[in-house]
């Protein structure tokens, strides 16, 4: 992903500028060009951060006196309100998708919290039916406009998760559905070992994956949610049910427990449960 940012945006925009002449105006121009190309503020922020790291190294090597990124315009990214699904909504989605190719996709998102790239990059070799585990080893991303499996961003992102019996059964049925799809596709099918391939066995389209998610919500009569809210749902359910925050961190593949706590603890009502009983008791005492 970062290589793609560099090759697609950073190098074409400022690659011709010598280090000594690089200024905040060049950085701002780069951000404007990315915005004009339809890149999200988050992507602009990541490109700016990548450039800052590279130029900090140049400062340390005495190639330039200061990092021009420091004085460039900061990119503001709107914070999305986390809207996890309720357990009732989760059960509704799962029950309505039984027997379809969406069922397992829903399970790994809502129950196991896999990121979209992790799910679409999942292979059958990552599933151990005997040990009853799922291992997240890589993710699907576009690099230079080409979809490919790439390494996870952090060591913490690589994780092996225990699978419940219902998910194991669903995976076995899903495998049969994929094999049947391969037979139907005939010569058009390319075997890639992907758990969630497209109609010809290749990498799935992330936008289509979002569309299927939205359709599933609509069919179940559930209000719109971001696909990433499925990941938040998995974490929130675990926390509400008493799971230790460090275990949730490892389950999600977060790099720090602070990130997990900051994201989920204040979105749960777990800590407030029982307060009404305490207040009622105090009221009776007076």
PDB file of N, CA, C and O in Angstrom, residues 1 3-15 30 33-34 37-39 43 47:
ATOM      1  N   UNK A   1       0.835  -1.212   0.000  1.00  0.00           N
ATOM      2  CA  UNK A   1       0.000   0.000   0.000  1.00  0.00           C
ATOM      3  C   UNK A   1       0.863   1.253   0.000  1.00  0.00           C
ATOM      4  O   UNK A   1       0.648   2.188  -0.754  1.00  0.00           O
ATOM      5  N   UNK A   3       4.015   1.495  -0.870  1.00  0.00           N
ATOM      6  CA  UNK A   3       4.761   1.543  -2.134  1.00  0.00           C
ATOM      7  C   UNK A   3       3.880   2.103  -3.232  1.00  0.00           C
ATOM      8  O   UNK A   3       4.307   2.906  -4.062  1.00  0.00           O
ATOM      9  N   UNK A   4       2.602   1.693  -3.201  1.00  0.00           N
ATOM     10  CA  UNK A   4       1.650   2.206  -4.189  1.00  0.00           C
ATOM     11  C   UNK A   4       1.457   3.703  -4.054  1.00  0.00           C
ATOM     12  O   UNK A   4       1.389   4.426  -5.057  1.00  0.00           O
ATOM     13  N   UNK A   5       1.361   4.196  -2.823  1.00  0.00           N
ATOM     14  CA  UNK A   5       1.225   5.638  -2.599  1.00  0.00           C
ATOM     15  C   UNK A   5       2.431   6.392  -3.155  1.00  0.00           C
ATOM     16  O   UNK A   5       2.290   7.427  -3.805  1.00  0.00           O
ATOM     17  N   UNK A   6       3.609   5.837  -2.889  1.00  0.00           N
ATOM     18  CA  UNK A   6       4.832   6.503  -3.344  1.00  0.00           C
ATOM     19  C   UNK A   6       4.906   6.540  -4.866  1.00  0.00           C
ATOM     20  O   UNK A   6       5.182   7.588  -5.467  1.00  0.00           O
ATOM     21  N   UNK A   7       4.669   5.398  -5.500  1.00  0.00           N
ATOM     22  CA  UNK A   7       4.806   5.303  -6.958  1.00  0.00           C
ATOM     23  C   UNK A   7       3.700   6.018  -7.716  1.00  0.00           C
ATOM     24  O   UNK A   7       3.920   6.573  -8.793  1.00  0.00           O
ATOM     25  N   UNK A   8       2.491   6.011  -7.144  1.00  0.00           N
ATOM     26  CA  UNK A   8       1.343   6.596  -7.845  1.00  0.00           C
ATOM     27  C   UNK A   8       1.210   8.095  -7.643  1.00  0.00           C
ATOM     28  O   UNK A   8       0.821   8.826  -8.556  1.00  0.00           O
ATOM     29  N   UNK A   9       1.558   8.590  -6.445  1.00  0.00           N
ATOM     30  CA  UNK A   9       1.319   9.997  -6.141  1.00  0.00           C
ATOM     31  C   UNK A   9       2.583  10.794  -5.773  1.00  0.00           C
ATOM     32  O   UNK A   9       2.828  11.853  -6.346  1.00  0.00           O
ATOM     33  N   UNK A  10       3.354  10.295  -4.844  1.00  0.00           N
ATOM     34  CA  UNK A  10       4.476  11.081  -4.322  1.00  0.00           C
ATOM     35  C   UNK A  10       5.555  11.322  -5.379  1.00  0.00           C
ATOM     36  O   UNK A  10       5.951  12.467  -5.639  1.00  0.00           O
ATOM     37  N   UNK A  11       6.039  10.243  -5.987  1.00  0.00           N
ATOM     38  CA  UNK A  11       7.129  10.374  -6.972  1.00  0.00           C
ATOM     39  C   UNK A  11       6.721  11.215  -8.177  1.00  0.00           C
ATOM     40  O   UNK A  11       7.454  12.138  -8.575  1.00  0.00           O
ATOM     41  N   UNK A  12       5.549  10.962  -8.798  1.00  0.00           N
ATOM     42  CA  UNK A  12       5.163  11.794  -9.952  1.00  0.00           C
ATOM     43  C   UNK A  12       5.008  13.272  -9.609  1.00  0.00           C
ATOM     44  O   UNK A  12       5.283  14.142 -10.438  1.00  0.00           O
ATOM     45  N   UNK A  13       4.564  13.566  -8.373  1.00  0.00           N
ATOM     46  CA  UNK A  13       4.291  14.952  -8.006  1.00  0.00           C
ATOM     47  C   UNK A  13       5.541  15.720  -7.599  1.00  0.00           C
ATOM     48  O   UNK A  13       5.719  16.888  -7.993  1.00  0.00           O
ATOM     49  N   UNK A  14       6.437  15.092  -6.830  1.00  0.00           N
ATOM     50  CA  UNK A  14       7.583  15.840  -6.316  1.00  0.00           C
ATOM     51  C   UNK A  14       8.921  15.129  -6.522  1.00  0.00           C
ATOM     52  O   UNK A  14       9.960  15.596  -6.040  1.00  0.00           O
ATOM     53  N   UNK A  15       8.901  14.033  -7.257  1.00  0.00           N
ATOM     54  CA  UNK A  15      10.133  13.271  -7.475  1.00  0.00           C
ATOM     55  C   UNK A  15      11.210  14.047  -8.215  1.00  0.00           C
ATOM     56  O   UNK A  15      12.403  13.752  -8.083  1.00  0.00           O
ATOM     57  N   UNK A  30       1.093  18.397  -3.442  1.00  0.00           N
ATOM     58  CA  UNK A  30       0.886  16.947  -3.523  1.00  0.00           C
ATOM     59  C   UNK A  30      -0.469  16.571  -2.939  1.00  0.00           C
ATOM     60  O   UNK A  30      -1.219  15.783  -3.535  1.00  0.00           O
ATOM     61  N   UNK A  33      -3.251  17.553  -5.270  1.00  0.00           N
ATOM     62  CA  UNK A  33      -3.342  16.659  -6.421  1.00  0.00           C
ATOM     63  C   UNK A  33      -4.023  15.349  -6.041  1.00  0.00           C
ATOM     64  O   UNK A  33      -4.818  14.805  -6.806  1.00  0.00           O
ATOM     65  N   UNK A  34      -3.704  14.846  -4.863  1.00  0.00           N
ATOM     66  CA  UNK A  34      -4.341  13.607  -4.406  1.00  0.00           C
ATOM     67  C   UNK A  34      -5.840  13.813  -4.202  1.00  0.00           C
ATOM     68  O   UNK A  34      -6.652  12.966  -4.567  1.00  0.00           O
ATOM     69  N   UNK A  37      -7.589  13.870  -7.398  1.00  0.00           N
ATOM     70  CA  UNK A  37      -7.679  12.536  -8.003  1.00  0.00           C
ATOM     71  C   UNK A  37      -8.694  11.645  -7.290  1.00  0.00           C
ATOM     72  O   UNK A  37      -8.842  10.470  -7.631  1.00  0.00           O
ATOM     73  N   UNK A  38      -9.369  12.222  -6.295  1.00  0.00           N
ATOM     74  CA  UNK A  38     -10.404  11.468  -5.590  1.00  0.00           C
ATOM     75  C   UNK A  38      -9.914  10.660  -4.408  1.00  0.00           C
ATOM     76  O   UNK A  38     -10.651   9.848  -3.853  1.00  0.00           O
ATOM     77  N   UNK A  39      -8.656  10.903  -3.984  1.00  0.00           N
ATOM     78  CA  UNK A  39      -8.122  10.175  -2.840  1.00  0.00           C
ATOM     79  C   UNK A  39      -8.701  10.741  -1.536  1.00  0.00           C
ATOM     80  O   UNK A  39      -8.841  11.948  -1.380  1.00  0.00           O
ATOM     81  N   UNK A  43      -6.090   8.689   2.928  1.00  0.00           N
ATOM     82  CA  UNK A  43      -4.993   8.347   2.025  1.00  0.00           C
ATOM     83  C   UNK A  43      -3.985   9.484   1.945  1.00  0.00           C
ATOM     84  O   UNK A  43      -2.773   9.263   1.913  1.00  0.00           O
ATOM     85  N   UNK A  47      -0.014   9.341   2.995  1.00  0.00           N
ATOM     86  CA  UNK A  47       1.056   9.764   2.085  1.00  0.00           C
ATOM     87  C   UNK A  47       1.928  10.819   2.769  1.00  0.00           C
ATOM     88  O   UNK A  47       3.163  10.796   2.661  1.00  0.00           O
TER      89      UNK A  47
END
